[in-house]
CSV table of C-alpha atoms in Angstrom, one decimal:
chain,number,residue,atom,x,y,z
T,129,MET,CA,-14.7,-10.3,-19.9
T,130,MET,CA,-14.7,-10.5,-16.0
T,131,ILE,CA,-11.5,-10.3,-13.7
T,132,ASP,CA,-11.0,-11.8,-10.1
T,133,PRO,CA,-12.0,-9.4,-7.5
T,134,VAL,CA,-9.1,-9.9,-5.2
T,135,LEU,CA,-7.4,-9.0,-8.8
T,136,ALA,CA,-9.2,-5.7,-9.8
T,137,THR,CA,-8.6,-4.6,-6.3
T,138,LEU,CA,-4.9,-5.1,-6.3
T,139,ALA,CA,-4.4,-3.2,-9.3
T,140,GLN,CA,-6.6,-0.3,-8.2
T,141,ALA,CA,-5.4,-0.6,-4.6
T,142,SER,CA,-1.3,-0.1,-5.7
T,143,THR,CA,-2.5,2.6,-8.3
T,144,ALA,CA,-4.0,4.4,-5.8
T,145,ILE,CA,-1.8,4.6,-3.2
T,146,VAL,CA,1.4,5.2,-5.6
T,147,MET,CA,-0.8,8.2,-7.2
T,148,LEU,CA,-1.5,9.3,-3.5
T,149,LEU,CA,2.3,9.5,-2.8
T,150,GLY,CA,2.9,11.0,-5.6
T,151,ALA,CA,-0.2,14.2,-4.8
T,152,VAL,CA,1.5,14.1,-1.1
T,153,ALA,CA,4.8,15.5,-2.3
T,154,LYS,CA,3.4,17.6,-4.7
T,155,TRP,CA,1.4,19.3,-2.1
T,156,ARG,CA,4.2,19.2,0.4
T,157,ARG,CA,6.9,20.7,-2.5
T,158,PRO,CA,4.4,23.1,-4.6
T,159,ALA,CA,7.2,25.1,-5.8
T,160,ALA,CA,9.2,22.4,-7.0
T,161,PHE,CA,6.5,20.9,-8.7
T,162,ARG,CA,5.2,24.2,-10.7
T,163,HIS,CA,9.2,24.3,-11.5
T,164,ALA,CA,9.0,20.7,-13.3
T,165,LEU,CA,6.1,21.4,-14.8
T,166,ALA,CA,7.4,24.7,-16.4
T,167,GLY,CA,10.4,22.9,-17.4
T,168,TYR,CA,8.0,20.3,-19.9
T,169,ARG,CA,7.6,23.9,-22.4
T,170,LEU,CA,4.5,22.9,-22.6
T,171,LEU,CA,2.2,25.8,-21.4
T,172,PRO,CA,2.4,29.7,-21.1
T,173,ASP,CA,4.1,31.1,-17.4
T,174,ALA,CA,0.6,32.3,-16.2
T,175,LEU,CA,-0.9,28.5,-16.6
T,176,THR,CA,1.8,26.8,-14.7
T,177,ALA,CA,0.7,27.5,-11.6
T,178,PRO,CA,-3.2,26.7,-11.7
T,179,ALA,CA,-2.1,23.8,-13.6
T,180,ALA,CA,-0.2,22.3,-11.4
T,181,PHE,CA,-2.7,23.1,-8.6
T,182,VAL,CA,-5.6,21.3,-10.9
T,183,ILE,CA,-2.9,18.4,-11.7
T,184,ALA,CA,-2.5,17.8,-7.7
T,185,ALA,CA,-6.0,18.0,-6.9
T,186,THR,CA,-6.9,15.4,-9.6
T,187,GLU,CA,-4.5,13.2,-8.4
T,188,THR,CA,-5.3,13.1,-5.0
T,189,LEU,CA,-9.4,13.0,-5.6
T,190,GLY,CA,-9.0,10.4,-8.5
T,191,ALA,CA,-6.9,8.2,-6.5
T,192,ALA,CA,-9.0,8.2,-3.3
T,193,ALA,CA,-12.3,7.9,-5.2
T,194,LEU,CA,-10.6,4.7,-6.8
T,195,LEU,CA,-10.7,3.2,-3.7
T,196,PHE,CA,-14.1,3.5,-3.3
T,197,PRO,CA,-17.0,1.0,-5.1
T,198,ASP,CA,-19.4,4.3,-5.7
T,199,THR,CA,-17.0,6.1,-6.9
T,200,ARG,CA,-14.2,3.9,-8.3
T,201,ILE,CA,-15.3,4.5,-12.3
T,202,PHE,CA,-15.2,8.5,-11.6
T,203,GLY,CA,-11.9,7.9,-10.2
T,204,ALA,CA,-10.4,5.6,-12.7
T,205,ILE,CA,-11.6,8.1,-15.4
T,206,ALA,CA,-9.8,11.0,-13.6
T,207,LEU,CA,-6.7,9.1,-13.2
T,208,ILE,CA,-6.2,7.7,-16.9
T,209,ALA,CA,-7.0,10.6,-18.3
T,210,LEU,CA,-4.1,12.6,-16.3
T,211,LEU,CA,-1.4,9.7,-16.9
T,212,LEU,CA,-2.2,9.7,-20.5
T,213,VAL,CA,-1.8,13.3,-20.6
T,214,PHE,CA,1.3,12.9,-18.5
T,215,ALA,CA,2.6,9.9,-20.9
T,216,ALA,CA,2.0,12.2,-23.5
T,217,GLY,CA,3.9,15.4,-22.3
T,218,LEU,CA,7.0,12.9,-21.7
T,219,ALA,CA,7.0,11.4,-25.2
T,220,PHE,CA,6.6,14.8,-26.8
T,221,ASN,CA,9.4,15.6,-24.9
T,222,ILE,CA,11.5,12.9,-25.4
T,223,VAL,CA,11.0,13.2,-29.1
T,224,ARG,CA,12.1,16.6,-29.2
T,225,GLY,CA,15.6,15.6,-27.4
T,226,HIS,CA,14.3,18.0,-24.2
T,227,THR,CA,15.5,15.5,-22.0
T,228,ASP,CA,17.3,17.2,-19.2
T,229,ILE,CA,14.1,17.8,-17.3
T,230,ASP,CA,12.5,16.5,-13.6
T,231,CYS,CA,9.7,14.4,-14.6
T,232,GLY,CA,7.1,16.0,-11.5
T,233,CYS,CA,6.7,12.4,-10.8
T,234,SER,CA,7.5,13.1,-7.1
T,235,GLY,CA,6.7,10.6,-5.0
T,236,PHE,CA,8.6,8.5,-2.4
T,237,ALA,CA,12.2,9.9,-4.2
T,238,ALA,CA,10.6,13.4,-4.2
T,239,MET,CA,9.7,13.1,-0.2
T,240,GLN,CA,12.8,11.4,0.6
T,241,ALA,CA,15.1,13.9,-1.4
T,242,ALA,CA,12.8,16.7,0.5
T,243,THR,CA,13.5,15.2,4.0
T,244,GLN,CA,17.3,15.2,3.0
T,245,ALA,CA,17.9,18.7,1.8
T,246,ALA,CA,15.5,19.7,4.7
T,247,THR,CA,18.8,18.2,7.0
T,248,GLN,CA,21.4,19.1,4.5
T,249,ALA,CA,23.8,22.3,4.4
T,250,ALA,CA,22.8,24.9,2.1
T,251,THR,CA,26.1,24.2,-0.1
T,252,GLN,CA,24.8,20.5,-0.3
T,253,THR,CA,21.5,21.7,-1.0
T,254,ALA,CA,22.6,23.5,-3.8
T,255,MET,CA,24.7,20.8,-5.4
T,256,GLN,CA,21.2,18.9,-5.1
T,257,ALA,CA,19.7,21.6,-7.0
T,258,ASN,CA,22.3,21.2,-9.8
T,259,ALA,CA,22.2,17.4,-10.2
T,260,PRO,CA,21.2,15.7,-13.5
T,261,ARG,CA,18.3,15.3,-14.0
T,262,GLY,CA,16.5,13.6,-17.3
T,263,ILE,CA,13.4,11.6,-18.4
T,264,GLY,CA,13.1,8.7,-20.9
T,265,TRP,CA,11.0,6.3,-22.4
T,266,PHE,CA,11.0,4.2,-19.0
T,267,HIS,CA,9.2,7.2,-17.2
T,268,VAL,CA,6.2,7.0,-20.2
T,269,ALA,CA,6.1,3.1,-19.5
T,270,ARG,CA,6.0,3.9,-15.5
T,271,ALA,CA,2.5,6.2,-16.5
T,272,LEU,CA,1.1,3.7,-19.2
T,273,LEU,CA,1.1,0.9,-16.6
T,274,LEU,CA,-0.2,2.7,-14.0
T,275,ALA,CA,-3.2,3.7,-16.4
T,276,ALA,CA,-3.5,0.2,-17.3
T,277,LEU,CA,-3.9,-0.6,-13.9
T,278,ALA,CA,-6.6,1.8,-12.9
T,279,ALA,CA,-8.1,1.0,-16.3
T,280,THR,CA,-9.2,-2.8,-14.5
T,281,ALA,CA,-12.1,-0.3,-12.6
T,282,PHE,CA,-13.9,-0.9,-16.0
T,283,ILE,CA,-13.7,-4.6,-16.1
T,284,GLU,CA,-16.8,-6.1,-14.4
T,285,PRO,CA,-15.3,-8.3,-11.4
T,286,ALA,CA,-16.4,-12.2,-11.3
T,287,ALA,CA,-18.9,-13.2,-8.8
T,288,ARG,CA,-17.3,-15.2,-6.1
T,289,SER,CA,-17.1,-15.0,-2.4
T,290,VAL,CA,-14.0,-13.6,-0.7
T,291,VAL,CA,-12.3,-15.3,1.9
T,292,TRP,CA,-10.0,-14.6,4.8
T,293,PHE,CA,-7.4,-15.7,2.9
T,294,ASP,CA,-7.9,-13.0,0.0
T,295,TYR,CA,-7.5,-10.1,2.3
T,296,LEU,CA,-4.3,-11.5,4.0
T,297,THR,CA,-2.9,-12.3,0.1
T,298,LEU,CA,-4.3,-8.7,-1.2
T,299,PHE,CA,-2.1,-6.9,1.4
T,300,PHE,CA,0.9,-8.7,1.0
T,301,ALA,CA,0.5,-8.3,-2.7
T,302,VAL,CA,-0.5,-4.6,-2.7
T,303,LEU,CA,2.7,-4.2,-0.5
T,304,LEU,CA,4.9,-5.5,-2.8
T,305,ILE,CA,3.7,-4.4,-5.9
T,306,VAL,CA,3.6,-0.7,-4.5
T,307,CYS,CA,7.6,-1.4,-3.2
T,308,ALA,CA,8.3,-2.1,-6.9
T,309,LEU,CA,6.6,0.8,-8.2
T,310,LEU,CA,8.7,2.8,-5.3
T,311,THR,CA,12.2,1.2,-6.1
T,312,PHE,CA,11.3,1.6,-9.5
T,313,ASP,CA,10.6,5.5,-8.9
T,314,VAL,CA,14.1,5.9,-7.0
T,315,LEU,CA,16.0,3.9,-9.9
T,316,LEU,CA,14.5,6.5,-12.4
T,317,ALA,CA,15.4,9.0,-10.2
T,318,ASN,CA,18.6,8.3,-10.0
T,319,VAL,CA,19.8,7.0,-13.4
T,320,PRO,CA,21.0,10.4,-14.9
T,321,ARG,CA,23.6,10.8,-11.2
T,322,LEU,CA,24.6,7.5,-12.3
T,323,SER,CA,25.5,8.2,-15.9
T,324,HIS,CA,26.6,11.7,-14.8
T,325,LEU,CA,29.3,9.6,-12.3
T,326,ARG,CA,30.0,7.3,-15.0
T,327,ASN,CA,31.2,10.0,-17.4
T,328,SER,CA,32.9,11.8,-15.4
């Protein structure tokens, strides 16, 4: 089985960018990510901070490695393992009914929230902190989708010449996919708030 080199690069670059954005948000707000990780109730308190650091570091290094041919396989292995563990943690909490937690996905939505919180009054910030949160099967699907995109690194690319039009197509396609995934992140982040407003 072979894959077109442009499609392979498209899948891997999109995954790497989304994961890097998530990693940046985790490095910018380490306390918030540690709090989100603790909310999963899967680790002892003493391991939460080290695990948060390992996750952010793996996300950063794996995403960066996925962008380069010589390290692509290692990056894909790291990201797929991380995403599968993340999906399993999400699914475990959903099955046991523990869904009122922050997914810790971070990314664009988290960075946007951080910027807004920094510019608002203390009372408004407190209201944001108490805003409804939640995880669902769409979060699991998102993690599995990213893992599947990263897995294209294991498929041998077809041997064909890449022309200038391919680079143009690749640029706009990556932009479109990343924007779509980030929009999906924002929608997932706001579903609990919308449900809360509808039921209030």
